[in-house]
Short mmCIF file of C-alpha atoms and ligand atoms in Angstrom, two decimals:
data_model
loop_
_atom_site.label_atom_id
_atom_site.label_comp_id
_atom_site.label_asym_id
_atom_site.label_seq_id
_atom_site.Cartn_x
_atom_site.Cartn_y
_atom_site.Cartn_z
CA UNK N 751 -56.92 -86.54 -244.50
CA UNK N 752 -60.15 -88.34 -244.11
CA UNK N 753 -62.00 -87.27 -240.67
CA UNK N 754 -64.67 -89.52 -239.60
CA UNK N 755 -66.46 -88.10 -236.30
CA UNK N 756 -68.94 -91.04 -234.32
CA UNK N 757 -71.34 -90.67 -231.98
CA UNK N 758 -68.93 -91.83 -228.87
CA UNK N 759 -65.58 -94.10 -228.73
CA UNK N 760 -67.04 -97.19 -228.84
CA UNK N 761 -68.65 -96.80 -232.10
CA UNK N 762 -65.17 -95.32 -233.07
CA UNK N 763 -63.60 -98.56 -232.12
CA UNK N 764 -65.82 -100.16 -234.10
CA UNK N 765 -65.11 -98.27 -237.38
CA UNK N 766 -61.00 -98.21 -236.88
CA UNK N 767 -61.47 -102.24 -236.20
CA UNK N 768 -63.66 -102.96 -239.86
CA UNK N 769 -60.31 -100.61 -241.23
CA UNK N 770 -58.00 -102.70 -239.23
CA UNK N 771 -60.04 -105.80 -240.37
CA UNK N 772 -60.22 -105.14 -243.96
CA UNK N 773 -56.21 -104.35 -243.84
CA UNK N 774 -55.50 -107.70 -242.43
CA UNK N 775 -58.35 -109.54 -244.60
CA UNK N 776 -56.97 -108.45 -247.56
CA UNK N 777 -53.17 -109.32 -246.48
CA UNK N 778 -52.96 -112.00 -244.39
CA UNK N 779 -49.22 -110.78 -243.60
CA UNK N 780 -49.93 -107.12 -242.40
CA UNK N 781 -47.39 -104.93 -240.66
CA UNK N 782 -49.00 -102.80 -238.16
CA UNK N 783 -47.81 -100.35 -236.34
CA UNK N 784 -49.61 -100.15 -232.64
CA UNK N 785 -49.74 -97.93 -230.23
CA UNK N 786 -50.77 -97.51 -226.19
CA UNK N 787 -52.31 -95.01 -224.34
CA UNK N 788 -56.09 -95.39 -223.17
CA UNK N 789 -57.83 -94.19 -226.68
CA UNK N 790 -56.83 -97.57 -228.77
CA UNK N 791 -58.88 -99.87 -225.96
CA UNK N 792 -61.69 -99.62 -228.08
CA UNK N 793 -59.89 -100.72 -231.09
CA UNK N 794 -58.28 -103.60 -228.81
CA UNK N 795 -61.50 -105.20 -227.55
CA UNK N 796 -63.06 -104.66 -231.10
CA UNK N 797 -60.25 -106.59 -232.31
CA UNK N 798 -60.12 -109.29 -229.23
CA UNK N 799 -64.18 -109.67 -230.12
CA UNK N 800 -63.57 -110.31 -233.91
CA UNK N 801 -60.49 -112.87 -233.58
CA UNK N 802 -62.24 -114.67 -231.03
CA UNK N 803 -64.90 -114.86 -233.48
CA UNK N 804 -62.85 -116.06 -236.23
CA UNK N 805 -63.55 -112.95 -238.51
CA UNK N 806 -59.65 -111.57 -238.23
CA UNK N 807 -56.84 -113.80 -237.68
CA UNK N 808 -53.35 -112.23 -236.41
CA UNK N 809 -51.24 -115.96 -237.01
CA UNK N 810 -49.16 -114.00 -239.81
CA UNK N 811 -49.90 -110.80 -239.10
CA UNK N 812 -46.32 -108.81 -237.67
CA UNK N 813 -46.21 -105.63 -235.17
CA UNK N 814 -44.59 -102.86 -234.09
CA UNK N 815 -45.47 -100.74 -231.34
CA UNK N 816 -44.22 -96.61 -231.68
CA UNK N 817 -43.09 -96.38 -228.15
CA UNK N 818 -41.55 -96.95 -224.86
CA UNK N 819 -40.31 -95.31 -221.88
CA UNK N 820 -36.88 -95.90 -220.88
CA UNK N 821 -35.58 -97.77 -218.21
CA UNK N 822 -39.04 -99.99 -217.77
CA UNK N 823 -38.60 -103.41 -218.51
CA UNK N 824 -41.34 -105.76 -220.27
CA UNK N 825 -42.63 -106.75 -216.73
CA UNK N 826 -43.61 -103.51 -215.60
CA UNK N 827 -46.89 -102.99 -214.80
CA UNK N 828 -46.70 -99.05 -216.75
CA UNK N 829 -44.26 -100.67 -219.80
CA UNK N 830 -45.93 -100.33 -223.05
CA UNK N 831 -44.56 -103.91 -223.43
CA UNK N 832 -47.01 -105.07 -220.15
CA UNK N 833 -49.88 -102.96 -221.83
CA UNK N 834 -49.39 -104.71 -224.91
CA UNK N 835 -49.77 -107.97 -224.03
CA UNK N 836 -52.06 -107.31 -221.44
CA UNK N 837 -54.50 -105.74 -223.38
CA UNK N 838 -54.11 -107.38 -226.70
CA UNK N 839 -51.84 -110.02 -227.46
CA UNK N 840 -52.31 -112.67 -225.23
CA UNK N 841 -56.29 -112.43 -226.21
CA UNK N 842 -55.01 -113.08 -230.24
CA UNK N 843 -53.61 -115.56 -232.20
CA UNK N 844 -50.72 -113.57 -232.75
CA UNK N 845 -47.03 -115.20 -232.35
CA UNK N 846 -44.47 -114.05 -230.04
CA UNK N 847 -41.64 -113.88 -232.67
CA UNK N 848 -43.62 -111.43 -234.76
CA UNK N 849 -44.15 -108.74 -231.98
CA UNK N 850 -41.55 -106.03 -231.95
CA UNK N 851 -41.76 -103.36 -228.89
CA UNK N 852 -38.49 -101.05 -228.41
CA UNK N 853 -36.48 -102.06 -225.58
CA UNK N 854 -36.71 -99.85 -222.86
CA UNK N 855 -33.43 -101.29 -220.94
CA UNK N 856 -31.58 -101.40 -224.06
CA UNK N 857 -27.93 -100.73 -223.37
CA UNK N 858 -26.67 -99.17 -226.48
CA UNK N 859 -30.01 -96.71 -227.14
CA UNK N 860 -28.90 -95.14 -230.85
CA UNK N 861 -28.12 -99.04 -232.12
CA UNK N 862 -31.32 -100.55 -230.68
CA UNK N 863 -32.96 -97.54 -232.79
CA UNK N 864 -30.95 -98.16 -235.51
CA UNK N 865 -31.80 -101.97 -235.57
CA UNK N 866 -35.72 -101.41 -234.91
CA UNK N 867 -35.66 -99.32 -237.97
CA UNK N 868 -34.00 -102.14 -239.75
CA UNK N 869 -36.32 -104.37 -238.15
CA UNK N 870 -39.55 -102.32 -239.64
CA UNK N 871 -37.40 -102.27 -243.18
CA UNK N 872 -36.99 -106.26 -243.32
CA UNK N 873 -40.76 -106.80 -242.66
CA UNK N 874 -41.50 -105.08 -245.51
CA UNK N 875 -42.62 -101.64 -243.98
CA UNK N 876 -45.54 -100.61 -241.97
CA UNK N 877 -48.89 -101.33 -243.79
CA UNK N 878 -50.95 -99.31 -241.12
CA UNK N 879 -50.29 -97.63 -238.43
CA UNK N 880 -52.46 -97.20 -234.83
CA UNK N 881 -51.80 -93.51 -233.72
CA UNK N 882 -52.93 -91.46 -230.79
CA UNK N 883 -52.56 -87.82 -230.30
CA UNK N 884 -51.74 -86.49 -227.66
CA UNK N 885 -52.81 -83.12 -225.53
CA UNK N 886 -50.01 -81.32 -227.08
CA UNK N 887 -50.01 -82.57 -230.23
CA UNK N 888 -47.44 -85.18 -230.41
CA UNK N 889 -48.03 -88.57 -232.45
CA UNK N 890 -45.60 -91.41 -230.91
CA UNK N 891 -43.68 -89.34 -228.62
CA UNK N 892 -42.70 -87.30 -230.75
CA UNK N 893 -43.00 -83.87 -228.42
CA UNK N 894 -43.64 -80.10 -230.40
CA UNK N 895 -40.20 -79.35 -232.00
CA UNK N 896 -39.60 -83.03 -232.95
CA UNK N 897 -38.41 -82.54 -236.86
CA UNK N 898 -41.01 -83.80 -238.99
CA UNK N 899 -38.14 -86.16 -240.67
CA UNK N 900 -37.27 -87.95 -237.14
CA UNK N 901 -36.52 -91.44 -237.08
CA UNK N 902 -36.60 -93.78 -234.69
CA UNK N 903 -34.46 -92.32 -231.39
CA UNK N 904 -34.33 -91.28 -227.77
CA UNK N 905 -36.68 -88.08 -226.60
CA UNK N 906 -37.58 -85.97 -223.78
CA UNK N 907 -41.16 -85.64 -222.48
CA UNK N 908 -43.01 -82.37 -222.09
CA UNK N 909 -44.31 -81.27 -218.46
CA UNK N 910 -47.88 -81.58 -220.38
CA UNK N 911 -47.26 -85.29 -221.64
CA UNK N 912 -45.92 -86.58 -218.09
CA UNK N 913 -48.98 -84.85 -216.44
CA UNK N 914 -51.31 -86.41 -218.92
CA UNK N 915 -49.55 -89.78 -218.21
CA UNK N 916 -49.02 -89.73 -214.72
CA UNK N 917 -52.25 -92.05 -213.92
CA UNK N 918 -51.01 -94.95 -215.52
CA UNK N 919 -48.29 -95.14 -213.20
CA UNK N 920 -48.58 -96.17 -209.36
CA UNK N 921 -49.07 -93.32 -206.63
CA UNK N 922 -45.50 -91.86 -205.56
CA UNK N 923 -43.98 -93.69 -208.69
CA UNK N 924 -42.13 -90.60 -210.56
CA UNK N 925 -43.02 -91.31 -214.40
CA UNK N 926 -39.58 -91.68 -216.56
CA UNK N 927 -38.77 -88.18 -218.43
CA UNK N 928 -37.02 -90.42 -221.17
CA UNK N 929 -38.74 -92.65 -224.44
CA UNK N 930 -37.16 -94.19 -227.18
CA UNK N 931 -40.20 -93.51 -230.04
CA UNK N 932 -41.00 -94.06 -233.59
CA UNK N 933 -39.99 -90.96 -235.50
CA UNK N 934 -42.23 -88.57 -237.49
CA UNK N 935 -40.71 -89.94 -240.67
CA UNK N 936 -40.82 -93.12 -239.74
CA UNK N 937 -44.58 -93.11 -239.30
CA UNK N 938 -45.38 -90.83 -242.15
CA UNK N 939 -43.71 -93.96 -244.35
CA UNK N 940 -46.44 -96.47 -243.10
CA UNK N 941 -48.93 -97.17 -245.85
CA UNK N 942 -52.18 -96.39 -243.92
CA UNK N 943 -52.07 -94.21 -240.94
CA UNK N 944 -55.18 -94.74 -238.62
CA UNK N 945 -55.64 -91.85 -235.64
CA UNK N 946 -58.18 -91.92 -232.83
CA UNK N 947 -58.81 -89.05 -230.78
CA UNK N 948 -61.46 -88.86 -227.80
CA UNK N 949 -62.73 -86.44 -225.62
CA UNK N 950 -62.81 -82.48 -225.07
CA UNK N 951 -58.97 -82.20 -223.68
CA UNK N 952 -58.11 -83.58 -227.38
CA UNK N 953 -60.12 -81.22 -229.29
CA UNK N 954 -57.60 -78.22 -229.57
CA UNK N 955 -54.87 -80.80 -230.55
CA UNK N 956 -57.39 -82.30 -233.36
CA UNK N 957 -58.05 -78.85 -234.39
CA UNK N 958 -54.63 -77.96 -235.17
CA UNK N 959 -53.43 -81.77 -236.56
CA UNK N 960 -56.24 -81.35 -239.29
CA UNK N 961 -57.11 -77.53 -240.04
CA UNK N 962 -54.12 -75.66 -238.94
CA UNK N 963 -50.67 -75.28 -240.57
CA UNK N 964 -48.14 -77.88 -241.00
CA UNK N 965 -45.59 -77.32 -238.01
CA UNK N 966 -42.83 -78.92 -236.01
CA UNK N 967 -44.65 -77.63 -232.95
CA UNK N 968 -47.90 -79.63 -233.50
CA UNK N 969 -46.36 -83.13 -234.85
CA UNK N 970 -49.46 -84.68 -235.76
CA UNK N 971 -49.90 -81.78 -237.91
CA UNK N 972 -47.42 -83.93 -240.15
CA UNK N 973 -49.96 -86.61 -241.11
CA UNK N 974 -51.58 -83.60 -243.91
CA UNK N 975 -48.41 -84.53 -245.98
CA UNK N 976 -49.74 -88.27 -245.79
CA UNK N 977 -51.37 -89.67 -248.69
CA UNK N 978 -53.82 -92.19 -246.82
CA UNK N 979 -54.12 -90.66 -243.43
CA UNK N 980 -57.34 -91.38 -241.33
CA UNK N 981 -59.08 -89.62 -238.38
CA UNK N 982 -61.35 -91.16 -236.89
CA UNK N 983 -62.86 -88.93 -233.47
CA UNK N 984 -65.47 -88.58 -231.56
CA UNK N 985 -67.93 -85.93 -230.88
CA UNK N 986 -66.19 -84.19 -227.67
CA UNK N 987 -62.73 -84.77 -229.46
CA UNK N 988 -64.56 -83.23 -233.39
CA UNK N 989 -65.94 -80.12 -231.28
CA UNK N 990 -63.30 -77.34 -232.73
CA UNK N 991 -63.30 -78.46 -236.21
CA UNK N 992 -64.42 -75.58 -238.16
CA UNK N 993 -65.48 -77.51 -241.33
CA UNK N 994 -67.07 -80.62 -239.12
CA UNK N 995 -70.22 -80.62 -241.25
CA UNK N 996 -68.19 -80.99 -244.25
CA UNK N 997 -66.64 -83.89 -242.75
CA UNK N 998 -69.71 -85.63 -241.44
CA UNK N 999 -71.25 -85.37 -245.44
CA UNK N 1000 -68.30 -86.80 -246.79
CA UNK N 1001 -68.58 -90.04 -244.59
CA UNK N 1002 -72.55 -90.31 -244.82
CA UNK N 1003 -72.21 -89.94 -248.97
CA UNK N 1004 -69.45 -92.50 -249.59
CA UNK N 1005 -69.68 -94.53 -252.45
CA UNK N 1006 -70.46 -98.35 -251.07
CA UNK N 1007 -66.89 -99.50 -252.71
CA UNK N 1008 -65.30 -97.02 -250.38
CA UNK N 1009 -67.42 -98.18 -247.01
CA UNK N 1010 -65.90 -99.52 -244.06
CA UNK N 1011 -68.46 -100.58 -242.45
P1 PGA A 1030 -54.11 -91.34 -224.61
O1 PGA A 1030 -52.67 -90.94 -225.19
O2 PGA A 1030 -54.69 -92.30 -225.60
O3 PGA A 1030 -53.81 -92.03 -223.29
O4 PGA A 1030 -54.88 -90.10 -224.48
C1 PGA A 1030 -52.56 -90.59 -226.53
C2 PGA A 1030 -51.13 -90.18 -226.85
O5 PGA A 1030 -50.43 -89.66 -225.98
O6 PGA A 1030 -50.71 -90.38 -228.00
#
């Protein structure tokens, strides 16, 4: 796991967009896996600043986002389908076609898992993969206990994740206790997997994912058994690393080859 701690988000968001950027620049026809949740903004507007720019262009590029709650439809306002194109793709040159969100009024649940994993086969796989963390550990939605072999497939949210998430929905709205999400396995097969992490109420989490044993109870914790996994935090989020100087020499002594920005 490489751990790369910045000064604050926005210079995070800078770093995991030159990653995104040189993933993209060097195949034209990337599969990335997205994700939601207020920590990837800053990748988002990096992003919506280099396309407009002309420095990334999304016209081939495909996507697929890890998550959704159930029973939302694309048009509302708390979807991860309404986030998505809300805060990226209608600012890209993306097409329409080449988006893939799960369905969160999908009838039949297990086949519309079973045909977004088919989906994510036909384009080839996930080249690199956006990831969050969240409070409790989870990557996706995949809550502590998820088996680190999960596919794509219907879960329950913790109490912890619904309080966490509670402020992206409206006042009085009750959030829905039910996602269909990305599995562990299915993320630990993209190519690159890119995690951002900000601010003090993620630092335990981050502390666990990178230094402490691989378990079912702290998903992220998974992402050690990944060959190309990066971290990229910031200071409030890097505070309970134990070996954070380590990890700040690393990054300042990499050879130029392996420089992302
Ligand atoms: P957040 O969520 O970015 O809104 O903190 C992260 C997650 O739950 O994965």
């Amino acid at each position: 796991m490489e751990v790369i701690i910045k000064e604050n988000p926005k210079a995070a968001g800078k770093v995991a967009a030159a990653i995104v950027g040189n993933q993209v620049g060097s195949k034209p026809d990337s599969v990335l896996g997205l994700a939601t949740g207020s920590t990837p903004l800053v990748l988002y507007r990096e992003l919506i600043a280099l396309n407009k720019q002309g420095r990334i262009d999304f016209s081939r590029v495909s996507t697929f986002n890890l998550d959704e709650y159930l029973g939302l439809g694309a048009n509302h306002p708390s979807s991860y389908n309404y986030y998505m194109h809300h805060n990226l793709f209608k600012h890209i040159n993306i097409k329409k076609h080449r988006i893939h969100i799960p369905d969160g009024l999908a009838p039949d649940i297990p086949e519309h898992c079973r045909q977004y994993e088919g989906a994510i086969r036909a384009a080839g796989g996930i080249d690199l993969q956006v990831l969050g963390i969240g409070s409790d550990g989870h990557i996706g939605f995949n809550e502590p206990s998820s088996s680190l072999a999960s596919r794509t497939r219907i879960k329950t949210l913790t109490a912890e994740t619904i309080k966490d998430n509670t402020r992206f929905f409206p006042a009085g709205e009750s959030i829905p206790h039910h996602v269909i999400t990305m599995g562990v396995g299915t993320i630990l097969e993209s190519r690159i997997c890119l995690l951002m992490a900000f601010g003090a109420n993620k630092a335990a989490a981050v502390r666990e994912m990178v230094e402490g044993p691989i378990s079912s109870m702290v998903p992220a914790s998974a992402l050690q058994l990944h060959a190309h996994a990066i971290v990229v935090l910031d200071e409030a989020a890097a505070a309970e690393l134990k070996h954070h100087e380590y990890y700040r020499w690393v990054y300042a002594n990499k050879p130029d080859w392996q420089k992302y920005e």
